[in-house]
């Protein structure tokens, strides 16, 4: 294990997660309109998900993540096999799973927040920072486990996973501060 290999593994892990990372910020940009839960309330008297999760946000986030993934795939394939998201046409599935998994994780996070009695936009340490990452990883493990293990677990790739777990809260914070400045988001977290 050379230092260069570790750095490379970190860079690659970040590269492969970019389509998941952009999904939630782009959901903020595209969001609004009909909520995913259609306004439904559960027996605890709280919304299923709340007004912060909309169909437009979901679709816009998923489409943006897919589009970025397609661009990275074209650039990556030209750059060499290690940057490729995988062979065609299966790669299309991966490029859907990454942002959709992230957005499903975000929905699950909102569901848990509502069950805890937290209003839309309330802070939930841990959940806010990691829900999309957990969602993306779970969906990949379910539908493309070999893809996930090769890129986030086996050999040096595990360093990439550790790096992602470390930087994700900071990244989340920076992106949300930018979003708050732009007034797309109502709270800076
Ligand atoms: N958004 C959306 N649809 C989504 C996800 C996000 O429309 N699927 C938009 C909403 O306008 C939301 C904003 O992006 O208010 C910020 O997203 P997020 O911080 O995830 O939601 P919160 O408003 O904080 O709500 P929650 O407490 O449910 O996380
Ligand atoms: Mg929030």
Short mmCIF file of C-alpha atoms and ligand atoms in Angstrom, two decimals:
data_model
loop_
_atom_site.label_atom_id
_atom_site.label_comp_id
_atom_site.label_asym_id
_atom_site.label_seq_id
_atom_site.Cartn_x
_atom_site.Cartn_y
_atom_site.Cartn_z
CA UNK A 1 0.00 0.00 0.00
CA UNK A 2 1.74 3.11 -1.26
CA UNK A 3 0.58 6.61 -0.40
CA UNK A 4 -0.16 7.30 -4.05
CA UNK A 5 -2.49 4.30 -4.22
CA UNK A 6 -4.41 5.55 -1.19
CA UNK A 7 -4.78 9.03 -2.68
CA UNK A 8 -5.93 7.49 -5.95
CA UNK A 9 -8.51 5.35 -4.14
CA UNK A 10 -9.85 8.45 -2.39
CA UNK A 11 -10.13 10.37 -5.64
CA UNK A 12 -11.84 7.48 -7.39
CA UNK A 13 -14.39 7.00 -4.60
CA UNK A 14 -15.29 10.68 -4.84
CA UNK A 15 -15.48 10.51 -8.64
CA UNK A 16 -17.88 7.55 -8.58
CA UNK A 17 -20.12 9.23 -6.01
CA UNK A 18 -20.46 12.57 -7.79
CA UNK A 19 -23.80 11.58 -9.45
CA UNK A 20 -25.12 10.82 -5.94
CA UNK A 21 -23.63 13.97 -4.40
CA UNK A 22 -25.30 16.35 -6.88
CA UNK A 23 -28.76 14.77 -6.63
CA UNK A 24 -29.85 16.40 -3.37
CA UNK A 25 -28.59 19.93 -4.07
CA UNK A 26 -30.29 19.76 -7.46
CA UNK A 27 -33.51 18.59 -5.77
CA UNK A 28 -33.33 21.86 -3.82
CA UNK A 29 -32.95 23.80 -7.08
CA UNK A 30 -35.80 22.01 -8.86
CA UNK A 31 -37.99 21.44 -5.81
CA UNK A 32 -41.49 22.70 -5.19
CA UNK A 33 -45.05 21.73 -6.02
CA UNK A 34 -46.75 18.47 -5.13
CA UNK A 35 -45.17 16.72 -2.13
CA UNK A 36 -44.12 13.07 -2.52
CA UNK A 37 -46.48 12.07 0.32
CA UNK A 38 -49.37 14.07 -1.28
CA UNK A 39 -49.91 15.71 2.09
CA UNK A 40 -50.76 12.47 3.89
CA UNK A 41 -50.56 12.30 7.66
CA UNK A 42 -49.79 9.12 9.62
CA UNK A 43 -51.47 7.99 12.82
CA UNK A 44 -48.86 9.79 14.91
CA UNK A 45 -50.41 13.00 13.56
CA UNK A 46 -47.28 13.86 11.55
CA UNK A 47 -46.80 14.04 7.82
CA UNK A 48 -45.38 10.92 6.15
CA UNK A 49 -42.50 12.96 4.68
CA UNK A 50 -43.51 16.62 4.76
CA UNK A 51 -43.54 19.48 2.27
CA UNK A 52 -39.73 19.43 1.97
CA UNK A 53 -39.88 16.36 -0.28
CA UNK A 54 -41.50 16.99 -3.66
CA UNK A 55 -41.89 15.04 -6.89
CA UNK A 56 -40.29 17.85 -8.87
CA UNK A 57 -37.28 17.84 -6.56
CA UNK A 58 -36.97 14.08 -6.86
CA UNK A 59 -37.23 14.08 -10.66
CA UNK A 60 -34.92 17.09 -11.07
CA UNK A 61 -32.34 15.61 -8.71
CA UNK A 62 -32.44 12.21 -10.39
CA UNK A 63 -32.18 13.68 -13.89
CA UNK A 64 -29.29 15.96 -12.86
CA UNK A 65 -27.37 13.10 -11.24
CA UNK A 66 -27.89 10.95 -14.31
CA UNK A 67 -26.80 13.74 -16.66
CA UNK A 68 -23.64 14.44 -14.65
CA UNK A 69 -22.92 10.69 -14.54
CA UNK A 70 -23.26 10.44 -18.32
CA UNK A 71 -20.81 13.33 -18.77
CA UNK A 72 -18.34 11.80 -16.28
CA UNK A 73 -18.66 8.45 -18.01
CA UNK A 74 -17.80 9.96 -21.39
CA UNK A 75 -14.83 11.87 -19.92
CA UNK A 76 -13.79 8.90 -17.77
CA UNK A 77 -13.90 6.32 -20.55
CA UNK A 78 -11.59 8.52 -22.59
CA UNK A 79 -9.27 8.90 -19.60
CA UNK A 80 -8.83 5.17 -18.96
CA UNK A 81 -10.61 2.11 -17.59
CA UNK A 82 -10.26 3.03 -13.90
CA UNK A 83 -12.46 6.13 -14.34
CA UNK A 84 -15.22 4.27 -16.18
CA UNK A 85 -18.50 3.68 -14.37
CA UNK A 86 -18.75 0.36 -16.21
CA UNK A 87 -19.48 -1.17 -19.61
CA UNK A 88 -22.47 -0.14 -21.71
CA UNK A 89 -25.37 -0.59 -21.45
CA UNK A 90 -25.35 -1.72 -17.80
CA UNK A 91 -23.68 1.54 -16.82
CA UNK A 92 -26.99 3.31 -17.52
CA UNK A 93 -28.48 1.37 -14.62
CA UNK A 94 -25.62 2.45 -12.34
CA UNK A 95 -26.10 6.08 -13.34
CA UNK A 96 -29.77 5.80 -12.36
CA UNK A 97 -29.10 3.94 -9.10
CA UNK A 98 -26.59 6.52 -7.81
CA UNK A 99 -28.87 9.60 -7.73
CA UNK A 100 -32.11 7.68 -7.13
CA UNK A 101 -30.50 5.88 -4.17
CA UNK A 102 -29.33 9.22 -2.77
CA UNK A 103 -32.80 10.72 -3.11
CA UNK A 104 -34.48 7.65 -1.58
CA UNK A 105 -32.08 7.94 1.34
CA UNK A 106 -33.14 11.57 1.69
CA UNK A 107 -36.81 10.48 1.75
CA UNK A 108 -36.04 7.84 4.37
CA UNK A 109 -34.25 10.50 6.41
CA UNK A 110 -37.33 12.74 6.23
CA UNK A 111 -39.59 9.81 7.18
CA UNK A 112 -37.48 9.14 10.28
CA UNK A 113 -37.39 12.85 11.17
CA UNK A 114 -41.18 13.08 11.01
CA UNK A 115 -41.54 9.96 13.19
CA UNK A 116 -39.23 11.63 15.72
CA UNK A 117 -41.62 14.60 15.70
CA UNK A 118 -39.16 16.93 13.96
CA UNK A 119 -40.69 19.59 11.74
CA UNK A 120 -39.65 20.10 8.13
CA UNK A 121 -36.21 21.65 8.05
CA UNK A 122 -35.40 20.82 11.68
CA UNK A 123 -31.83 19.70 12.28
CA UNK A 124 -31.12 16.01 12.78
CA UNK A 125 -27.40 15.51 13.33
CA UNK A 126 -26.07 12.51 11.45
CA UNK A 127 -29.24 11.87 9.52
CA UNK A 128 -29.04 15.12 7.50
CA UNK A 129 -25.42 14.49 6.58
CA UNK A 130 -25.51 10.77 5.83
CA UNK A 131 -29.05 9.84 4.74
CA UNK A 132 -28.33 10.27 1.02
CA UNK A 133 -25.03 8.37 1.25
CA UNK A 134 -26.64 5.47 3.11
CA UNK A 135 -29.46 5.45 0.55
CA UNK A 136 -27.06 5.37 -2.39
CA UNK A 137 -24.95 2.60 -0.84
CA UNK A 138 -27.96 0.46 0.13
CA UNK A 139 -29.51 0.72 -3.32
CA UNK A 140 -26.17 -0.15 -4.97
CA UNK A 141 -25.59 -3.07 -2.59
CA UNK A 142 -29.06 -4.34 -3.44
CA UNK A 143 -29.02 -3.94 -7.23
CA UNK A 144 -25.33 -3.82 -8.15
CA UNK A 145 -23.33 -5.37 -5.28
CA UNK A 146 -20.31 -6.33 -7.39
CA UNK A 147 -20.05 -2.76 -8.70
CA UNK A 148 -20.09 -1.42 -5.14
CA UNK A 149 -17.59 -3.89 -3.67
CA UNK A 150 -15.02 -3.31 -6.42
CA UNK A 151 -15.19 0.49 -6.01
CA UNK A 152 -15.72 0.91 -2.26
CA UNK A 153 -14.47 -2.18 -0.46
CA UNK A 154 -11.92 -4.45 -2.13
CA UNK A 155 -8.21 -3.71 -1.81
CA UNK A 156 -7.31 -0.03 -1.74
CA UNK A 157 -10.95 0.92 -2.42
CA UNK A 158 -11.64 0.68 1.31
CA UNK A 159 -9.50 3.82 1.75
CA UNK A 160 -11.86 5.55 -0.60
CA UNK A 161 -14.83 4.50 1.52
CA UNK A 162 -13.17 5.83 4.67
CA UNK A 163 -12.38 9.09 2.91
CA UNK A 164 -16.00 9.47 1.78
CA UNK A 165 -17.33 8.84 5.29
CA UNK A 166 -14.90 11.47 6.63
CA UNK A 167 -15.52 14.25 4.10
CA UNK A 168 -19.28 13.86 3.58
CA UNK A 169 -20.39 15.94 6.61
CA UNK A 170 -18.01 18.77 5.66
CA UNK A 171 -19.11 18.61 2.04
CA UNK A 172 -22.76 18.65 3.11
CA UNK A 173 -22.09 21.73 5.22
CA UNK A 174 -20.28 23.62 2.46
CA UNK A 175 -22.96 22.86 -0.15
CA UNK A 176 -25.73 23.91 2.21
CA UNK A 177 -23.98 27.15 3.12
CA UNK A 178 -23.78 27.97 -0.59
CA UNK A 179 -27.44 26.99 -1.03
CA UNK A 180 -28.42 29.16 1.92
CA UNK A 181 -26.62 32.16 0.41
CA UNK A 182 -28.55 31.61 -2.80
CA UNK A 183 -31.71 31.39 -0.69
CA UNK A 184 -32.74 28.18 -2.31
CA UNK A 185 -32.72 26.54 1.08
CA UNK A 186 -34.49 27.86 4.13
CA UNK A 187 -31.93 26.73 6.69
CA UNK A 188 -28.13 26.51 6.48
CA UNK A 189 -28.07 22.74 7.14
N1 LIG B 1 -36.52 19.33 -1.99
C1 LIG B 1 -37.57 18.90 -2.77
N2 LIG B 1 -37.73 17.58 -3.06
C2 LIG B 1 -36.86 16.66 -2.58
C3 LIG B 1 -35.78 17.08 -1.77
C4 LIG B 1 -35.63 18.42 -1.49
O1 LIG B 1 -38.40 19.72 -3.22
N3 LIG B 1 -37.04 15.36 -2.90
C5 LIG B 1 -36.38 20.79 -1.69
C6 LIG B 1 -37.41 21.29 -0.70
O2 LIG B 1 -37.75 22.61 -1.07
C7 LIG B 1 -36.65 21.28 0.61
C8 LIG B 1 -35.26 21.69 0.17
O3 LIG B 1 -35.11 21.07 -1.10
O4 LIG B 1 -37.19 22.15 1.57
C9 LIG B 1 -34.16 21.28 1.14
O5 LIG B 1 -34.04 19.89 1.22
P1 LIG B 1 -33.80 19.15 2.60
O6 LIG B 1 -32.87 19.89 3.47
O7 LIG B 1 -33.51 17.74 2.28
O8 LIG B 1 -35.28 19.21 3.24
P2 LIG B 1 -35.84 19.99 4.50
O9 LIG B 1 -36.64 21.17 4.03
O10 LIG B 1 -34.75 20.22 5.48
O11 LIG B 1 -36.89 18.97 5.11
P3 LIG B 1 -36.64 17.68 6.03
O12 LIG B 1 -36.75 18.14 7.43
O13 LIG B 1 -37.76 16.79 5.61
O14 LIG B 1 -35.31 17.12 5.68
MG1 LIG B 2 -32.83 20.04 5.71
#
